[in-house]
C-alpha cells in the first residue's frame, strides 16, 4: 500500500521539465509562489491564473509548464471525485470554463477539500522544484 504523499510526489515530479538553467530558475521561482498564491487568492483565482498563463501555443515552455500544472490540478480533483471525470481529457480553453464553473458551484466543505488537495500538490511541486532546480552559488 502506498501513502498519499508518495502519489503527490510522483505527480509533482512529472511536472518538472528538464531544460536550460535559465528556464529552470524561472520555473523554480514560479512554482515556489503557487502555494502562497493558493492561500492568498483562493483556488478559483489560482486556477484562473494557471489557465491564463498556459495560453494556447505549445511553443512557449513556461506556458506549457503552466498548462501541465493546470491539467494536473484537474486530474487530481477529478480523481478525488471533486470535478467531473471528463475534465481530465477535455481540451483547453473550454475545459477552463468548465472547471471554474464547477469550482464556483461547490459548497464550502467541498471547496475546502478541493483547496486542500491542490495545496498538497503545490507543496510537493514547490519542494521538488527547490530540490531539482538548485540555485547556482555566486
mmCIF file of C-alpha atoms in Angstrom:
data_model
loop_
_atom_site.group_PDB
_atom_site.id
_atom_site.type_symbol
_atom_site.label_atom_id
_atom_site.label_comp_id
_atom_site.label_asym_id
_atom_site.label_seq_id
_atom_site.Cartn_x
_atom_site.Cartn_y
_atom_site.Cartn_z
ATOM 1 C CA UNK A 1 0.000 0.000 0.000
ATOM 2 C CA UNK A 2 1.273 3.461 -0.908
ATOM 3 C CA UNK A 3 0.892 6.631 1.072
ATOM 4 C CA UNK A 4 -0.963 9.619 -0.386
ATOM 5 C CA UNK A 5 2.173 11.757 -0.273
ATOM 6 C CA UNK A 6 4.027 9.247 -2.454
ATOM 7 C CA UNK A 7 1.487 9.764 -5.215
ATOM 8 C CA UNK A 8 1.669 13.520 -4.794
ATOM 9 C CA UNK A 9 5.463 13.451 -5.003
ATOM 10 C CA UNK A 10 5.265 11.364 -8.194
ATOM 11 C CA UNK A 11 2.665 13.677 -9.756
ATOM 12 C CA UNK A 12 4.673 16.782 -8.894
ATOM 13 C CA UNK A 13 7.879 15.231 -10.241
ATOM 14 C CA UNK A 14 6.185 14.656 -13.582
ATOM 15 C CA UNK A 15 5.511 18.400 -13.813
ATOM 16 C CA UNK A 16 9.179 19.366 -13.527
ATOM 17 C CA UNK A 17 10.562 19.523 -17.045
ATOM 18 C CA UNK A 18 14.248 19.285 -17.732
ATOM 19 C CA UNK A 19 15.783 22.145 -19.608
ATOM 20 C CA UNK A 20 18.174 25.006 -19.700
ATOM 21 C CA UNK A 21 19.304 26.678 -16.437
ATOM 22 C CA UNK A 22 17.580 29.991 -17.186
ATOM 23 C CA UNK A 23 14.250 28.228 -17.625
ATOM 24 C CA UNK A 24 14.881 26.139 -14.511
ATOM 25 C CA UNK A 25 15.381 29.296 -12.438
ATOM 26 C CA UNK A 26 12.151 30.793 -13.822
ATOM 27 C CA UNK A 27 10.198 27.606 -13.091
ATOM 28 C CA UNK A 28 11.607 27.336 -9.580
ATOM 29 C CA UNK A 29 10.519 30.906 -8.871
ATOM 30 C CA UNK A 30 7.038 30.370 -10.323
ATOM 31 C CA UNK A 31 6.456 27.023 -8.620
ATOM 32 C CA UNK A 32 7.599 28.416 -5.257
ATOM 33 C CA UNK A 33 4.844 31.029 -5.439
ATOM 34 C CA UNK A 34 1.931 28.691 -6.169
ATOM 35 C CA UNK A 35 1.256 27.585 -2.551
ATOM 36 C CA UNK A 36 1.240 31.207 -1.388
ATOM 37 C CA UNK A 37 -0.973 32.268 -4.271
ATOM 38 C CA UNK A 38 -3.409 29.460 -3.439
ATOM 39 C CA UNK A 39 -3.627 30.611 0.200
ATOM 40 C CA UNK A 40 -3.984 34.304 -0.551
ATOM 41 C CA UNK A 41 -6.105 34.270 -3.713
ATOM 42 C CA UNK A 42 -8.044 31.044 -3.364
ATOM 43 C CA UNK A 43 -8.396 28.011 -5.600
ATOM 44 C CA UNK A 44 -10.614 29.517 -8.296
ATOM 45 C CA UNK A 45 -8.393 32.577 -8.780
ATOM 46 C CA UNK A 46 -5.239 30.459 -8.772
ATOM 47 C CA UNK A 47 -6.691 28.084 -11.347
ATOM 48 C CA UNK A 48 -7.750 31.074 -13.471
ATOM 49 C CA UNK A 49 -4.161 32.353 -13.260
ATOM 50 C CA UNK A 50 -2.812 28.981 -14.432
ATOM 51 C CA UNK A 51 -5.344 28.878 -17.259
ATOM 52 C CA UNK A 52 -4.487 32.404 -18.393
ATOM 53 C CA UNK A 53 -0.747 31.764 -18.288
ATOM 54 C CA UNK A 54 -0.996 28.415 -20.058
ATOM 55 C CA UNK A 55 -2.009 30.056 -23.330
ATOM 56 C CA UNK A 56 -2.820 28.018 -26.402
ATOM 57 C CA UNK A 57 0.615 27.840 -28.005
ATOM 58 C CA UNK A 58 2.723 24.799 -27.263
ATOM 59 C CA UNK A 59 5.877 26.668 -28.282
ATOM 60 C CA UNK A 60 6.231 28.688 -25.056
ATOM 61 C CA UNK A 61 7.953 26.441 -22.481
ATOM 62 C CA UNK A 62 6.741 28.433 -19.473
ATOM 63 C CA UNK A 63 3.184 28.450 -20.823
ATOM 64 C CA UNK A 64 3.455 24.696 -21.391
ATOM 65 C CA UNK A 65 4.528 24.263 -17.749
ATOM 66 C CA UNK A 66 1.506 26.254 -16.549
ATOM 67 C CA UNK A 67 -0.748 24.169 -18.811
ATOM 68 C CA UNK A 68 0.732 20.974 -17.340
ATOM 69 C CA UNK A 69 0.127 22.206 -13.787
ATOM 70 C CA UNK A 70 -3.476 23.168 -14.649
ATOM 71 C CA UNK A 71 -4.001 19.722 -16.175
ATOM 72 C CA UNK A 72 -2.597 18.034 -13.070
ATOM 73 C CA UNK A 73 -4.906 20.119 -10.856
ATOM 74 C CA UNK A 74 -7.868 18.963 -12.949
ATOM 75 C CA UNK A 75 -6.734 15.345 -12.832
ATOM 76 C CA UNK A 76 -6.170 15.434 -9.068
ATOM 77 C CA UNK A 77 -9.599 16.945 -8.392
ATOM 78 C CA UNK A 78 -11.312 14.565 -10.828
ATOM 79 C CA UNK A 79 -9.582 11.566 -9.191
ATOM 80 C CA UNK A 80 -10.804 12.799 -5.802
ATOM 81 C CA UNK A 81 -14.370 12.998 -7.144
ATOM 82 C CA UNK A 82 -14.464 16.772 -6.786
ATOM 83 C CA UNK A 83 -14.666 17.532 -10.513
ATOM 84 C CA UNK A 84 -16.352 15.580 -13.315
ATOM 85 C CA UNK A 85 -14.105 12.899 -14.852
ATOM 86 C CA UNK A 86 -14.299 14.466 -18.312
ATOM 87 C CA UNK A 87 -12.161 17.444 -17.238
ATOM 88 C CA UNK A 88 -9.167 15.082 -17.243
ATOM 89 C CA UNK A 89 -9.193 14.869 -21.035
ATOM 90 C CA UNK A 90 -11.191 17.900 -22.188
ATOM 91 C CA UNK A 91 -9.443 20.407 -24.430
ATOM 92 C CA UNK A 92 -8.422 23.897 -23.408
ATOM 93 C CA UNK A 93 -9.652 26.598 -23.344
ATOM 94 C CA UNK A 94 -13.201 25.207 -22.966
ATOM 95 C CA UNK A 95 -12.152 22.999 -20.043
ATOM 96 C CA UNK A 96 -11.052 26.051 -18.064
ATOM 97 C CA UNK A 97 -14.551 27.483 -18.206
ATOM 98 C CA UNK A 98 -15.968 24.142 -17.007
ATOM 99 C CA UNK A 99 -13.519 23.909 -14.105
ATOM 100 C CA UNK A 100 -14.153 27.478 -12.979
ATOM 101 C CA UNK A 101 -17.924 26.951 -13.155
ATOM 102 C CA UNK A 102 -17.612 23.750 -11.101
ATOM 103 C CA UNK A 103 -15.427 25.476 -8.515
ATOM 104 C CA UNK A 104 -17.923 28.326 -8.278
ATOM 105 C CA UNK A 105 -20.811 25.947 -7.658
ATOM 106 C CA UNK A 106 -19.119 23.926 -4.892
ATOM 107 C CA UNK A 107 -20.384 24.210 -1.350
ATOM 108 C CA UNK A 108 -17.958 25.432 1.285
ATOM 109 C CA UNK A 109 -16.880 21.989 2.522
ATOM 110 C CA UNK A 110 -16.274 20.634 -0.983
ATOM 111 C CA UNK A 111 -14.347 23.765 -1.994
ATOM 112 C CA UNK A 112 -12.194 23.473 1.142
ATOM 113 C CA UNK A 113 -11.447 19.838 0.315
ATOM 114 C CA UNK A 114 -10.541 20.755 -3.277
ATOM 115 C CA UNK A 115 -8.261 23.500 -1.991
ATOM 116 C CA UNK A 116 -6.572 21.057 0.399
ATOM 117 C CA UNK A 117 -5.969 18.580 -2.445
ATOM 118 C CA UNK A 118 -4.379 21.250 -4.621
ATOM 119 C CA UNK A 119 -2.360 22.604 -1.681
ATOM 120 C CA UNK A 120 -0.779 19.161 -1.251
ATOM 121 C CA UNK A 121 0.154 19.045 -4.926
ATOM 122 C CA UNK A 122 1.553 22.587 -4.897
ATOM 123 C CA UNK A 123 3.523 21.857 -1.719
ATOM 124 C CA UNK A 124 5.227 18.921 -3.386
ATOM 125 C CA UNK A 125 5.786 20.898 -6.562
ATOM 126 C CA UNK A 126 7.489 23.661 -4.578
ATOM 127 C CA UNK A 127 9.664 21.193 -2.640
ATOM 128 C CA UNK A 128 10.742 19.309 -5.730
ATOM 129 C CA UNK A 129 11.382 22.478 -7.738
ATOM 130 C CA UNK A 130 13.668 23.715 -4.971
ATOM 131 C CA UNK A 131 15.494 20.390 -4.880
ATOM 132 C CA UNK A 132 15.827 19.903 -8.630
ATOM 133 C CA UNK A 133 16.404 23.492 -9.744
ATOM 134 C CA UNK A 134 19.189 24.379 -7.343
ATOM 135 C CA UNK A 135 20.334 27.990 -7.377
ATOM 136 C CA UNK A 136 23.882 28.422 -8.538
ATOM 137 C CA UNK A 137 26.202 29.882 -5.933
ATOM 138 C CA UNK A 138 27.925 33.098 -6.919
#
